[in-house]
Every structure is written in structure tokens, then in C-alpha cells.
Tab-separated table of C-alpha atoms and ligand atoms in Angstrom:
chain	number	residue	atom	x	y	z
A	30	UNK	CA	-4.755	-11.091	48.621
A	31	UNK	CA	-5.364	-13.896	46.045
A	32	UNK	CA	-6.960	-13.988	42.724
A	33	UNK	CA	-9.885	-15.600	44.235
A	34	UNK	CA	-10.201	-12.852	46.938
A	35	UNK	CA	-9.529	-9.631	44.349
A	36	UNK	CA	-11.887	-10.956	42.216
A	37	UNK	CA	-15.143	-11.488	44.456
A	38	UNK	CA	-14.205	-8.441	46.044
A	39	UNK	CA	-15.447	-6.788	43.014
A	40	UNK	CA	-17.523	-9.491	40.874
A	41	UNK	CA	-20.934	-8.134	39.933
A	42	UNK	CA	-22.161	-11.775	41.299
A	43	UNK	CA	-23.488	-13.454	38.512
A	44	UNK	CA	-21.228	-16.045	38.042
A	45	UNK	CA	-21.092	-19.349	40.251
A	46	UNK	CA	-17.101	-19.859	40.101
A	47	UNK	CA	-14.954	-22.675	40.404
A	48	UNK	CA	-12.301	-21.910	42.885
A	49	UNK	CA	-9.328	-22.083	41.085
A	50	UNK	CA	-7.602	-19.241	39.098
A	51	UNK	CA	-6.667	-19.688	35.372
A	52	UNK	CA	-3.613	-18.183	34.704
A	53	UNK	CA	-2.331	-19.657	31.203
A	54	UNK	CA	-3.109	-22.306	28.755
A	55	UNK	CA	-1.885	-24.331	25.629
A	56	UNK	CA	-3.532	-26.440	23.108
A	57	UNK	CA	-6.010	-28.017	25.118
A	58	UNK	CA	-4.170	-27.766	28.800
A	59	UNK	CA	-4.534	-25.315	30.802
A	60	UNK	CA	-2.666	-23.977	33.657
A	61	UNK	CA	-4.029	-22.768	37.009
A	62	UNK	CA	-2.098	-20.082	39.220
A	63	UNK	CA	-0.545	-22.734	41.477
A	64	UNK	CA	0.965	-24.557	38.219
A	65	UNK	CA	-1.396	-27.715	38.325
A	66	UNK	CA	-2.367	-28.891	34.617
A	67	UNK	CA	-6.084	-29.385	33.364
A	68	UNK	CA	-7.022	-31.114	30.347
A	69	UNK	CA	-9.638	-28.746	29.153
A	70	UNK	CA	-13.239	-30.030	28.284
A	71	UNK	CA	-15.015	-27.115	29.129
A	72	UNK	CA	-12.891	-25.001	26.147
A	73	UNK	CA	-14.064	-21.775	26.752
A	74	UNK	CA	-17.824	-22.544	26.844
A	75	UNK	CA	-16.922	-23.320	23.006
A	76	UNK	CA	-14.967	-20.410	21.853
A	77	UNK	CA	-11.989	-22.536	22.392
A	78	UNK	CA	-12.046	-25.135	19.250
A	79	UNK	CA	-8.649	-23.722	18.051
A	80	UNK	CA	-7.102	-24.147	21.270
A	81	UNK	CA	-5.563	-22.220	23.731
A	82	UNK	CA	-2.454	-19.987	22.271
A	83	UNK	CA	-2.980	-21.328	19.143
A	84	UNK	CA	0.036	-19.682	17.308
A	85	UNK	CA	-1.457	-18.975	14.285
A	86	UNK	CA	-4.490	-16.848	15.677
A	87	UNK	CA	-1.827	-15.344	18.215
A	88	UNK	CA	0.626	-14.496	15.274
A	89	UNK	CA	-2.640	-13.017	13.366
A	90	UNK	CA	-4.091	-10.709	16.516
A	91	UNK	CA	-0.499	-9.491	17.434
A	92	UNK	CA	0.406	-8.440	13.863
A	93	UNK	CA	-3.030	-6.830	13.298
A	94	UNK	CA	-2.447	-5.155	16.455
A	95	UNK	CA	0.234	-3.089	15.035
A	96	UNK	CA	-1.597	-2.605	12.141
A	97	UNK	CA	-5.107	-1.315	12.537
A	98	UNK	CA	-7.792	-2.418	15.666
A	99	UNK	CA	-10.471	-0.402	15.548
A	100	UNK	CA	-12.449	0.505	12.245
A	101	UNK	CA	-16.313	0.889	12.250
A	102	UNK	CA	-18.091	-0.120	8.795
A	103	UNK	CA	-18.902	3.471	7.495
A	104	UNK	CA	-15.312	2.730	6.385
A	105	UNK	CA	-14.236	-0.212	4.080
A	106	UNK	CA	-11.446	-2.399	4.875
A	107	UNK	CA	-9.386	-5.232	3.429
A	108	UNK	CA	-9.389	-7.556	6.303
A	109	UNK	CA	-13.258	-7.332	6.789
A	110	UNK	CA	-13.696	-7.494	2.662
A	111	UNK	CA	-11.366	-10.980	2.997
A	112	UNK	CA	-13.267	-12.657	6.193
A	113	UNK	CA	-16.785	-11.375	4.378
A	114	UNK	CA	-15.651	-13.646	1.426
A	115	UNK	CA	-14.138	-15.982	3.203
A	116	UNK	CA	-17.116	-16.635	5.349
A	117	UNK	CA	-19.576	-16.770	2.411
A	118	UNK	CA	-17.385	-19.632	0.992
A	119	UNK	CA	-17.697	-21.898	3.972
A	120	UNK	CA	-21.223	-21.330	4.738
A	121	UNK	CA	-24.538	-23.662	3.745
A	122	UNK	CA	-25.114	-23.070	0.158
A	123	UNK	CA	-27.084	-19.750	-0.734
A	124	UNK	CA	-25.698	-17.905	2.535
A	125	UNK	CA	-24.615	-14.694	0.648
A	126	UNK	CA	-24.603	-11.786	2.659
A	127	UNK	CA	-22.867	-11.226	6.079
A	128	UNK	CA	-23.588	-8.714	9.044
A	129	UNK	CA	-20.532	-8.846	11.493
A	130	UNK	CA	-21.253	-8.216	15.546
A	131	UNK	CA	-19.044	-9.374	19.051
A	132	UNK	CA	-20.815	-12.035	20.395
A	133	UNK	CA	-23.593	-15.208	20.289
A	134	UNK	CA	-26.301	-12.886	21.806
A	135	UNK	CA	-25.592	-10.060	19.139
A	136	UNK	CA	-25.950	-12.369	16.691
A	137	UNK	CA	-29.065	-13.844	17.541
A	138	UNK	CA	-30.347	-10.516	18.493
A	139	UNK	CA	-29.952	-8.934	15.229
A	140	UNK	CA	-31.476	-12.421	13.193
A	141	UNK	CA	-34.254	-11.699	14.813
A	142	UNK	CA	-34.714	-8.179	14.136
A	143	UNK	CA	-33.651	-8.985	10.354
A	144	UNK	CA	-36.870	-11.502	10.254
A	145	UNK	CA	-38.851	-9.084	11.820
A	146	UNK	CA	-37.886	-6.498	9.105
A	147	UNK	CA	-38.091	-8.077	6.240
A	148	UNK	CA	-41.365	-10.077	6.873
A	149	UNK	CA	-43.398	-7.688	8.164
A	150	UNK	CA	-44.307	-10.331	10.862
A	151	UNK	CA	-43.939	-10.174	14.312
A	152	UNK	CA	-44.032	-13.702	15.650
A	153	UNK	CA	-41.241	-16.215	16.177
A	154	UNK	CA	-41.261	-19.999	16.935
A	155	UNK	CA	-38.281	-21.183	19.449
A	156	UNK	CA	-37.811	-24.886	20.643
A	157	UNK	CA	-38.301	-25.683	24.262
A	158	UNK	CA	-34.488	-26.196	26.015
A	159	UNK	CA	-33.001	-24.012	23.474
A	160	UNK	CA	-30.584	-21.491	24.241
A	161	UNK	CA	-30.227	-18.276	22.366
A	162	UNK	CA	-28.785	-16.213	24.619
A	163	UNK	CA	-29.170	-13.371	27.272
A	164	UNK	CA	-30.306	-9.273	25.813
A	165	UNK	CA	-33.912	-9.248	25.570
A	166	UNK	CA	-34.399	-10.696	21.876
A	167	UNK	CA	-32.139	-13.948	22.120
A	168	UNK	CA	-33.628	-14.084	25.670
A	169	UNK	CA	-37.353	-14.167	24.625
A	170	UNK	CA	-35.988	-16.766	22.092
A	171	UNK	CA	-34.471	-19.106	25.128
A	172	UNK	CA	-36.172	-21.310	27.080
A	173	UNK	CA	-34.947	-21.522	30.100
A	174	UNK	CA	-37.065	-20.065	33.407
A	175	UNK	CA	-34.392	-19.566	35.622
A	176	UNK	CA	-33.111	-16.817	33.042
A	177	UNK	CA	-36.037	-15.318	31.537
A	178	UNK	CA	-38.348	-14.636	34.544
A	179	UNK	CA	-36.406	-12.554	36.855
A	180	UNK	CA	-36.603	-9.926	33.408
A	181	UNK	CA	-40.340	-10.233	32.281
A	182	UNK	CA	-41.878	-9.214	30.647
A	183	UNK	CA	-39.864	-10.205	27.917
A	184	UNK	CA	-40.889	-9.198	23.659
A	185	UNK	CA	-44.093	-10.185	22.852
A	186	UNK	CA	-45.061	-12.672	20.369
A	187	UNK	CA	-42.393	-15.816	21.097
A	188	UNK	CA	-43.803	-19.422	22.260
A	189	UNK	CA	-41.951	-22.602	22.419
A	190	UNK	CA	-42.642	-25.998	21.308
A	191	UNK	CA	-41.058	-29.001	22.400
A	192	UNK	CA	-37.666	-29.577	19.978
A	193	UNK	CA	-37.943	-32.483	17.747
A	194	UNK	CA	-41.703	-32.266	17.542
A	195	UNK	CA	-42.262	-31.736	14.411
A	196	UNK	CA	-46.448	-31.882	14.391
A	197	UNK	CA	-46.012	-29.273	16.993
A	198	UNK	CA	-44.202	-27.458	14.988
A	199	UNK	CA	-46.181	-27.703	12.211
A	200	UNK	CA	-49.505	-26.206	15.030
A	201	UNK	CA	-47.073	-23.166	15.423
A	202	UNK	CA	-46.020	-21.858	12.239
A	203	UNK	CA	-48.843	-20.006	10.663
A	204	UNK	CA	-48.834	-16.857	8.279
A	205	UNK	CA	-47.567	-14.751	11.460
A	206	UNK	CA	-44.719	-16.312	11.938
A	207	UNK	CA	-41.505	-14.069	11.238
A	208	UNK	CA	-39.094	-17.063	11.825
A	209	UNK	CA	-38.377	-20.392	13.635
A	210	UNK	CA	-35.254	-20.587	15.656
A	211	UNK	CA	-33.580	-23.535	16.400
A	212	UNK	CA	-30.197	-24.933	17.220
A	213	UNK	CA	-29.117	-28.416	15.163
A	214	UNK	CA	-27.683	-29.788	18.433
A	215	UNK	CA	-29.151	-27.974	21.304
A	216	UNK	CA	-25.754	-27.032	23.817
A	217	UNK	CA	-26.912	-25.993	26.900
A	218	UNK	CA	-30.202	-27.271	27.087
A	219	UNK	CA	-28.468	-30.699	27.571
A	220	UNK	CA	-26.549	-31.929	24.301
A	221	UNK	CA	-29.439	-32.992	22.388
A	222	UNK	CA	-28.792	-33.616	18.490
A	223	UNK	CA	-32.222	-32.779	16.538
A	224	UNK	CA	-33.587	-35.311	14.439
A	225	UNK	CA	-33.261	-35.060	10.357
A	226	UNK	CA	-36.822	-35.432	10.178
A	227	UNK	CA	-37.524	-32.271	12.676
A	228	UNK	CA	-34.958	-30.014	11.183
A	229	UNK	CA	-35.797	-30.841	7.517
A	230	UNK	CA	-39.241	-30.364	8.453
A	231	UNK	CA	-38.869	-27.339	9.976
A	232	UNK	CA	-37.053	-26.224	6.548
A	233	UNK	CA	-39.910	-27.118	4.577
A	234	UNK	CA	-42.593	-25.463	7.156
A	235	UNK	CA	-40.882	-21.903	6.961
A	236	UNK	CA	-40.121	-22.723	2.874
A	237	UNK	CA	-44.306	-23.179	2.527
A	238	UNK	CA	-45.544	-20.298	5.116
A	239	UNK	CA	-43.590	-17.407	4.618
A	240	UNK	CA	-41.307	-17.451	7.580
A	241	UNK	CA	-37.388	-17.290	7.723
A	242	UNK	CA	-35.673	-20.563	8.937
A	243	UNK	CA	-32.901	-18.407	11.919
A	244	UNK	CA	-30.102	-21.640	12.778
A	245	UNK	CA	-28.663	-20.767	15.147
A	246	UNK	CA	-25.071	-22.497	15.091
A	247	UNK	CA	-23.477	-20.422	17.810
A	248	UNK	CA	-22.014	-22.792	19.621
A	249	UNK	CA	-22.017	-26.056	17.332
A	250	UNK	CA	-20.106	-23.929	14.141
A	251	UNK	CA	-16.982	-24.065	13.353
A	252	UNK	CA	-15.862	-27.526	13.187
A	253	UNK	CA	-17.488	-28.481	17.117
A	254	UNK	CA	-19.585	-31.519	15.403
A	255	UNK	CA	-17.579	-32.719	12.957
A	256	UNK	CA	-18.307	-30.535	10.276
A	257	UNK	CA	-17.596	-26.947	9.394
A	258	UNK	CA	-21.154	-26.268	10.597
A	259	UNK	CA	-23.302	-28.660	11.894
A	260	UNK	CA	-26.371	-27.765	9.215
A	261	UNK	CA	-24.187	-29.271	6.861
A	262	UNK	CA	-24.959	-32.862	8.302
A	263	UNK	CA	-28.274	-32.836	6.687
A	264	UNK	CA	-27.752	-30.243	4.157
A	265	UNK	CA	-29.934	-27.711	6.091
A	266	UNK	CA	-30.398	-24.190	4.383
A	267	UNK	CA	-31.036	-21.896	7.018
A	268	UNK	CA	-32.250	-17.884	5.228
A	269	UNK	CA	-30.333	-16.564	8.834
A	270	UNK	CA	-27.217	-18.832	10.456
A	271	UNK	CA	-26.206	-17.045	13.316
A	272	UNK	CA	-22.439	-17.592	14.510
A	273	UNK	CA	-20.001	-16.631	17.415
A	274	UNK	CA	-17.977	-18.453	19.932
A	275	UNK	CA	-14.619	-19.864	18.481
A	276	UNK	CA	-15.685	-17.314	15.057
A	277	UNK	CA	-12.459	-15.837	16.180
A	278	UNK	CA	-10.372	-18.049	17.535
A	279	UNK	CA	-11.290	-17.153	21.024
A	280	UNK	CA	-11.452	-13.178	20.545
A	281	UNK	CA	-14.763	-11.842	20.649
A	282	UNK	CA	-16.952	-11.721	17.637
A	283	UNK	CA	-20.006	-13.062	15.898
A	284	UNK	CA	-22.303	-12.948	12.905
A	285	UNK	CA	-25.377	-13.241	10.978
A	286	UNK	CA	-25.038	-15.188	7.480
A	287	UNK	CA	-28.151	-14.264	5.405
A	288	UNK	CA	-29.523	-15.758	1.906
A	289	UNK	CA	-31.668	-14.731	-0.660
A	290	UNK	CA	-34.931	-14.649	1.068
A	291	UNK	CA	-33.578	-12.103	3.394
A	292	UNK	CA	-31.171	-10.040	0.642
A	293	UNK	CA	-29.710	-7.018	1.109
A	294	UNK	CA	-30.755	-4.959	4.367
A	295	UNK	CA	-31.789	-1.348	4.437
A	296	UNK	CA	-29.270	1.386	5.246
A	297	UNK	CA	-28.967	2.091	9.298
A	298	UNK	CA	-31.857	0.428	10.280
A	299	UNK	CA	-29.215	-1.750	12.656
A	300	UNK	CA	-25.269	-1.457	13.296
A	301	UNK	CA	-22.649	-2.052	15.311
A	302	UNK	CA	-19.479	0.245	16.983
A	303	UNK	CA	-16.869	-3.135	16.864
A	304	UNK	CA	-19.265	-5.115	14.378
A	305	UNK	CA	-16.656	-6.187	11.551
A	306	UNK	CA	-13.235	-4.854	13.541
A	307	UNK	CA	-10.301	-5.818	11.927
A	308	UNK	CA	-8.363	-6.843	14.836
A	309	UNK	CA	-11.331	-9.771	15.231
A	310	UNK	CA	-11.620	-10.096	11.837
A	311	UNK	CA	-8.008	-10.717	11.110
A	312	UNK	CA	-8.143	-13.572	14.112
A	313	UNK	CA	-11.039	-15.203	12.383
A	314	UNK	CA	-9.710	-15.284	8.755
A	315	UNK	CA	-6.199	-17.084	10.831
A	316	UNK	CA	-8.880	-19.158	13.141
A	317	UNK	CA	-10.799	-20.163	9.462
A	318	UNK	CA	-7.525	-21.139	7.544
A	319	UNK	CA	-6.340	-23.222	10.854
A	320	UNK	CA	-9.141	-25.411	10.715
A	321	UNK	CA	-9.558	-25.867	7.265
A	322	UNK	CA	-5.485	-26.601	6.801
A	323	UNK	CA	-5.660	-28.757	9.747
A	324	UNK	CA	-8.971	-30.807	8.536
A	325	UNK	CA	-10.201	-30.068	12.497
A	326	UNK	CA	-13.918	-30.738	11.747
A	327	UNK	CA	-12.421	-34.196	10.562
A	328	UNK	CA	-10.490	-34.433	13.535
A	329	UNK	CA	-13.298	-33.783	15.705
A	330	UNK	CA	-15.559	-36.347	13.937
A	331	UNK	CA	-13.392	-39.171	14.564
A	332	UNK	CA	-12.275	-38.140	17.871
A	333	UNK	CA	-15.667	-37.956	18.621
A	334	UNK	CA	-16.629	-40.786	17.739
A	335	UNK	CA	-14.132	-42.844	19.698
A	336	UNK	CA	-14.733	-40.606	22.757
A	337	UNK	CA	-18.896	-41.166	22.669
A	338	UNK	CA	-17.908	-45.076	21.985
A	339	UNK	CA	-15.506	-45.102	25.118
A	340	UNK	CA	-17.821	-43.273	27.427
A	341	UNK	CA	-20.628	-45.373	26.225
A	342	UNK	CA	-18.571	-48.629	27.826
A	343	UNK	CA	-18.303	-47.303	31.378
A	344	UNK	CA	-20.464	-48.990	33.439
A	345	UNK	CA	-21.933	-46.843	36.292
A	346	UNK	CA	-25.560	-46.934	37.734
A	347	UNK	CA	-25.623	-42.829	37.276
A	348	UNK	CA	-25.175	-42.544	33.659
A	349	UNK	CA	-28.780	-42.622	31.477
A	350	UNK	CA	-27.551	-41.297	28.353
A	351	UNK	CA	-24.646	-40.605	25.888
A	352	UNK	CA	-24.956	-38.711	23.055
A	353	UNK	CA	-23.700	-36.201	21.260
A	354	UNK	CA	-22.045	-35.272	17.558
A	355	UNK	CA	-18.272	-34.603	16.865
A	356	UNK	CA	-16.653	-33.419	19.791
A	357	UNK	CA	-19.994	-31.778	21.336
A	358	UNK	CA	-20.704	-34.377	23.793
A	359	UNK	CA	-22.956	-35.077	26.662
A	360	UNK	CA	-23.450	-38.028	29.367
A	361	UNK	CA	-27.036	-37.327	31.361
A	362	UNK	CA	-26.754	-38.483	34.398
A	363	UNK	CA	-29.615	-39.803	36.851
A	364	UNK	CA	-28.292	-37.335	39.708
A	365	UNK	CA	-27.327	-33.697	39.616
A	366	UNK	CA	-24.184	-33.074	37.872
A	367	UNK	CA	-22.017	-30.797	40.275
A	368	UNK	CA	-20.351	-33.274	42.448
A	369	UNK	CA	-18.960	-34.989	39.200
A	370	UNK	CA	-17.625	-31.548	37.672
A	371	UNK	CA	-16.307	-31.477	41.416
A	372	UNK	CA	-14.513	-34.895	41.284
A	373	UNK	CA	-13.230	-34.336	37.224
A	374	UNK	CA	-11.353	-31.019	38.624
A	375	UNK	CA	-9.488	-32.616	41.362
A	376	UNK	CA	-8.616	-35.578	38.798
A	377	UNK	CA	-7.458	-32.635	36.590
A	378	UNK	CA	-10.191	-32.753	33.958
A	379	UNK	CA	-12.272	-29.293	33.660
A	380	UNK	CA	-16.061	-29.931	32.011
A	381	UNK	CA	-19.461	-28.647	31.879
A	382	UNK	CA	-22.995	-28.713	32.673
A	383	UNK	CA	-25.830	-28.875	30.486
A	384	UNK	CA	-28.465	-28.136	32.479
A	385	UNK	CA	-28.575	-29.797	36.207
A	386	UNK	CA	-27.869	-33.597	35.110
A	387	UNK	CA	-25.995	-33.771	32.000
A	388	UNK	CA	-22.173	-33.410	31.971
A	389	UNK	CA	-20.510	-32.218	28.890
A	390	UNK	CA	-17.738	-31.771	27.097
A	391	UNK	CA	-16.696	-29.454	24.673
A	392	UNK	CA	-13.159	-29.840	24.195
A	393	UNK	CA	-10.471	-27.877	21.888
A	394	UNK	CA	-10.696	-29.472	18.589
A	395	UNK	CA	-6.896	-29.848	19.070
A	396	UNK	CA	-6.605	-32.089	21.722
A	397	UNK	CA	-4.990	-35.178	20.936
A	398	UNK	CA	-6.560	-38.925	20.879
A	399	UNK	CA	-4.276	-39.178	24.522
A	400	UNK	CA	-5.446	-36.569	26.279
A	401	UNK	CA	-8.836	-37.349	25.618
A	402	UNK	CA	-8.427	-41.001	26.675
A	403	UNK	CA	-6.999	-39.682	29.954
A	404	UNK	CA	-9.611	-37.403	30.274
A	405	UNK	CA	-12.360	-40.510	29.923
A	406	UNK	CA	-10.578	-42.432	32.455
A	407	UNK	CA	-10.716	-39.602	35.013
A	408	UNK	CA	-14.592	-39.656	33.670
A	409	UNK	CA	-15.026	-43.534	34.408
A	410	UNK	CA	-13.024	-42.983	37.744
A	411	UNK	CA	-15.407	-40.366	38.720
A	412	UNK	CA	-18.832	-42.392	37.598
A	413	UNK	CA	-17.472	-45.524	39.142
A	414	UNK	CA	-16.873	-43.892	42.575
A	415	UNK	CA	-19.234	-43.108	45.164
A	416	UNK	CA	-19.837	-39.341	45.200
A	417	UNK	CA	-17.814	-37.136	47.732
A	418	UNK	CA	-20.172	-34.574	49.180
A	419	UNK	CA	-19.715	-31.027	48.968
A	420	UNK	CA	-20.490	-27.498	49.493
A	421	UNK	CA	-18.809	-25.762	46.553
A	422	UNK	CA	-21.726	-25.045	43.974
A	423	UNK	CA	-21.450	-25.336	40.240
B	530	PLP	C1	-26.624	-21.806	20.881
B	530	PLP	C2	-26.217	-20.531	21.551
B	530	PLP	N1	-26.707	-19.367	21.114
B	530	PLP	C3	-26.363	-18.193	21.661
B	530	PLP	C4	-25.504	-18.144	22.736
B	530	PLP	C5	-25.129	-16.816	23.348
B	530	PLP	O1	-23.802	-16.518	23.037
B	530	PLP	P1	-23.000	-15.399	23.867
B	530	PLP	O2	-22.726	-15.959	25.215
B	530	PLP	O3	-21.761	-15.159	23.044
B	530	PLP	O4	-23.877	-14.194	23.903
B	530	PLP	C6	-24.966	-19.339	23.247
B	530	PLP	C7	-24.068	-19.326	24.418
B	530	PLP	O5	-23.824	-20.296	25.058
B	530	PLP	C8	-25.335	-20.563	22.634
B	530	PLP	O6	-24.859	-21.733	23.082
């Protein structure tokens, strides 16, 4: 039997798969089980920034692995204490409080129920095509149809107004409003950078009206746009900054970052079994240190730069749009996506969707000026050919 066949033997069926089987990867390559070589643009969905076996967060994990995995916070300990700190001191200015969790949708989950609690408001403001996530919270927070209507009804009191709108906005936010939500750089609703002007704005709205500003930088933190965390572009300072993906180098884990206007929570009121783990914390505090020592968010800023400039010269009668910010980059295209991710693969480049027409790329924030090139020349190849039909789905 082969990978592929074990697998959808017993697959609960919620994933559209690609049909090869990843077996092992470096850096920003990875390997499948027939020993063909990707360059990796799809990095984990963005958990991947450090890249794959990054020996640092590998040497980290193994060692605290011997030491200590599991230890729930009714208990202190000195490798939570350290990332707690550690955390504070990369964060937006007046982020001063931390509540540790496993994953993007935790995160997002509990910012929500934080606003909730310590406004006394029900009510929360979301941005149409934003993505928050998938439990019942984060999901009432996404957009998205296709996820959020086979599960209604869904927690009362969310709407939506279009992102970058900032009059509409300004409609919404009234003295129910718990929080606004909001990504800087909206991932999967299509790699769409928000303007200064909306995300100030939005700032100033829940500043003047009572309600919490929730950013949440799950997917654009750590280094992705060319900065530690994208709301440092524009000096954003969110009162909840919600975090996850490559927190940990690639192991499981996310978090809530919380400032003055929220303060110091009650006792029990929320909580976590793994929240704070030292096994995840000790990969983040090595994940942390590797970016900072190895000036990735400036890495990722330049790279990205040249990469938006040289998929911005291919000339192909499919591509609308480029855009993006550091390495978190997007090309919409005039036709559906799939048979492009299709064509990438067998040229040995591995991307993602945004959406059903925008193909992006969220690369390891390792990968090297060559490998990138080579992956925009499979790119141009693919744009520039006429598109091979087929069945496989994306
Ligand atoms: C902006 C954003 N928020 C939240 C999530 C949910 O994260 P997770 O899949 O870890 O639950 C994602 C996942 O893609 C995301 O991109």
C-alpha cells in the first residue's frame, strides 16, 4: 500500500490533497517519498518561516525533550517565564501581558473572549475576506461562506464590513462594540495589504468608542512581511495581537499579547492543558533568537521585494495583480488558480491559493535569493504556457 492509499483509507475527508507524499525537508526544499526536490512556497501554510530542520529549533525541541514536555501553568516554569519576557520585548509597544495556547484558532478564540470580558460588550466588528480561523469564535470572526454556513448558526453579534473601508467602519463601531478584528495583510482571503489610512483609523475608532483593537497577526508575525510583526509597519498598537503559525518554529503553539486596556485577566475564567508547554516554548525562544540573530525579517523584506519586482515583469494575459509585503506574496489571476498550483508542482515549485484566483507564496524566510529566482522562472514558465487541463482538485 502507499502513503497515498494508507492515508485516505483513514482521512476524516476534509482535506483536498495534493498527490504526492512529503517525507523530509531542509531549509526551504523539501523532499517527497520518491526523492524528487520542491522548492517550498507553500512553507507550511506559514508555520514554516524558520525553515524546514532548522538546526537550531531542532537542537532546542530535542534537548527540551529530555528535559521536561509537559507542564500546565498552575505550575511556574523557567522556559515559559523566559519566552513570556522574551515575547513582551519583541511585541508593538505597550503589549505587556501574554496568555500562551497551541494554535491560530486558540488564539483568536480566546482574544475574543478576553474583549468580551473585559468590556462588558458583546459585539465584534470583522473585515469581509478575513480569516480568523475555524472553532466557533474565530469562525464567526471569518468571512468566508464556504466555511461558516455548513455550522450556523454561528455566535451572535459579529457583522463584517468590507476591509479597507474605513467610513464603513466608522457605521459599525458604536458603544456595543467589544472589539474590531482585523488582519494587517489579509492571508487567505487573497494577499491583500490594508491601507495605513484603514488600519490607523481603525486604531483611532476603537481608541474613541470603547472597543479593543484584536490584530490578528497569525499568519503575517514573525518576520513573514518584513518585519518582526507586520503592525510594526505603521506603528499599529493593537490592546489584543493574536499569534501562532511559525511562533514555534513549526511546533504547535500560539498566543494572545495583551496591553493595558485589557490588563491582567481574572483567575480561571479561561485556560489551557498545553497552553505555555515548555517543550513549545523552548522551540519558540530558539525560533525567536534565530530570526533575530539572522536579521530574517530583513531578509524577507529585500527578498521580497526583488521577488514582487520579478513577478511583476512576467508578461502573461492571466495575471491582474501583484502584491504583497515581505515575503507574503500574491499574483491574482483572471482564471481559477488550480491548474497553475498543478503546473508549479510538476516544475518542482509547491505554492498556495488564496482564495480561487490568487496564487501565493509564502516561502521559508530562509530560502536563498537562487532558489527563489528559480522558483519565479518555473512561475513565468507556468503563466506563459497554455494551461494543461486536469482532474486533480486543489
Ligand atoms: C490570519 C489567520 N488567523 C487565524 C488562523 C487560524 O490558525 P490555525 O490554523 O492555527 O487555527 C489562520 C490560519 O490560516 C490565519 O491565517
Amino acid at each position: 500500500m502507499t502513503i497515498q492509499e494508507q492515508e485516505n483509507r483513514y482521512t476524516s475527508g476534509l482535506y483536498t490533497k495534493r498527490p504526492i507524499a512529503i517525507v523530509r525537508g531542509m531549509g526551504a526544499r523539501l523532499w517527497d517519498s520518491d526523492g524528487r526536490v520542491y522548492i517550498d512556497c507553500a512553507g507550511a501554510q506559514g508555520a514554516g518561516n524558520l525553515g524546514h530542520a532548522n538546526p537550531a529549533v531542532a537542537e532546542a525541541i530535542a534537548t527540551q525533550a529530555r528535559t521536561l514536555i509537559s507542564c500546565p501553568e498552575m505550575f511556574y516554569n523557567d522556559k515559559r517565564a523566559e519566552l513570556m519576557e522574551r515575547l513582551v520585548g519583541i511585541a508593538p509597544a505597550g503589549l505587556s501581558h501574554v496568555f500562551l495556547c497551541n494554535s491560530g484558532t486558540e488564539a483568536v478564540e480566546a482574544a475574543l473572549k478576553f474583549a468580551r470580558l473585559v468590556t462588558g460588550r458583546r459585539e465584534v466588528v470583522a473585515t469581509m475576506r478575513g480569516f480568523h480561523g475555524r472553532t466557533m469564535g474565530a469562525l464567526s470572526a471569518t468571512w468566508e461562506k464556504k466555511y461558516r454556513e455548513p455550522f450556523e448558526p454561528l455566535v451572535p453579534g459579529f457583522r463584517h464590513v468590507a476591509y479597507n473601508d474605513l467610513a464603513a467602519l466608522d457605521q459599525a463601531v458604536n458603544d456595543q462594540t467589544a472589539a474590531v478584528i482585523l488582519e494587517v495583510v489579509q492571508g487567505e482571503g487573497g494577499v491583500r495589504p490594508g491601507s495605513p489610512e484603514f488600519l490607523r483609523g481603525a486604531q483611532a475608532l476603537c481608541r474613541q468608542r470603547g472597543a479593543l483593537l484584536i490584530v490578528d497577526e497569525v499568519q503575517t508575525g514573525f518576520g513573514r512581511t518584513g518585519a518582526m510583526f507586520a503592525c510594526e509597519h505603521l506603528g499599529l498598537q493593537p490592546d489584543l495581537m493574536c499569534v501562532a503559525k511559525s511562533m514555534a518554529g513549526g511546533l504547535p503553539m500560539g498566543a494572545v499579547l495583551m496591553g493595558e486596556r485589557v490588563g491582567v485577566l481574572p483567575a480561571q475564567v479561561h485556560g489551557s492543558t498545553f497552553g505555555g508547554n515548555p517543550l513549545a516554548c523552548a522551540a519558540s525562544l530558539a525560533a525567536i533568537d534565530y530570526l533575530e540573530s539572522n536579521h530574517l525579517p530583513e531578509h524577507a523584506a529585500e527578498l521580497g521585494t526583488w521577488f514582487m519586482a520579478r513577478l511583476s515583469r512576467i508578461q502573461s494575459p492571466v495575471i491582474r495583480e501583484v502584491r504583497g509585503k515581505g515575503l507574503m506574496v500574491g499574483i491574482e489571476l483572471k482564471q481559477k488558480v488550480t491548474p497553475y498550483l498543478q503546473g508549479l508542482m510538476a516544475e518542482g515549485v509547491l505554492a498556495l491559493p488564496a482564495g480561487l484566483t490568487v496564487l501565493r507564496f509564502l516561502p521559508p524566510l530562509v530560502i536563498s535569493q537562487a532558489e527563489l529566482a528559480q522558483a519565479a522562472d518555473a512561475v513565468e514558465m507556468v503563466l506563459t504556457q497554455p494551461v494543461r487541463e486536469s482532474s486533480a482538485a486543489e
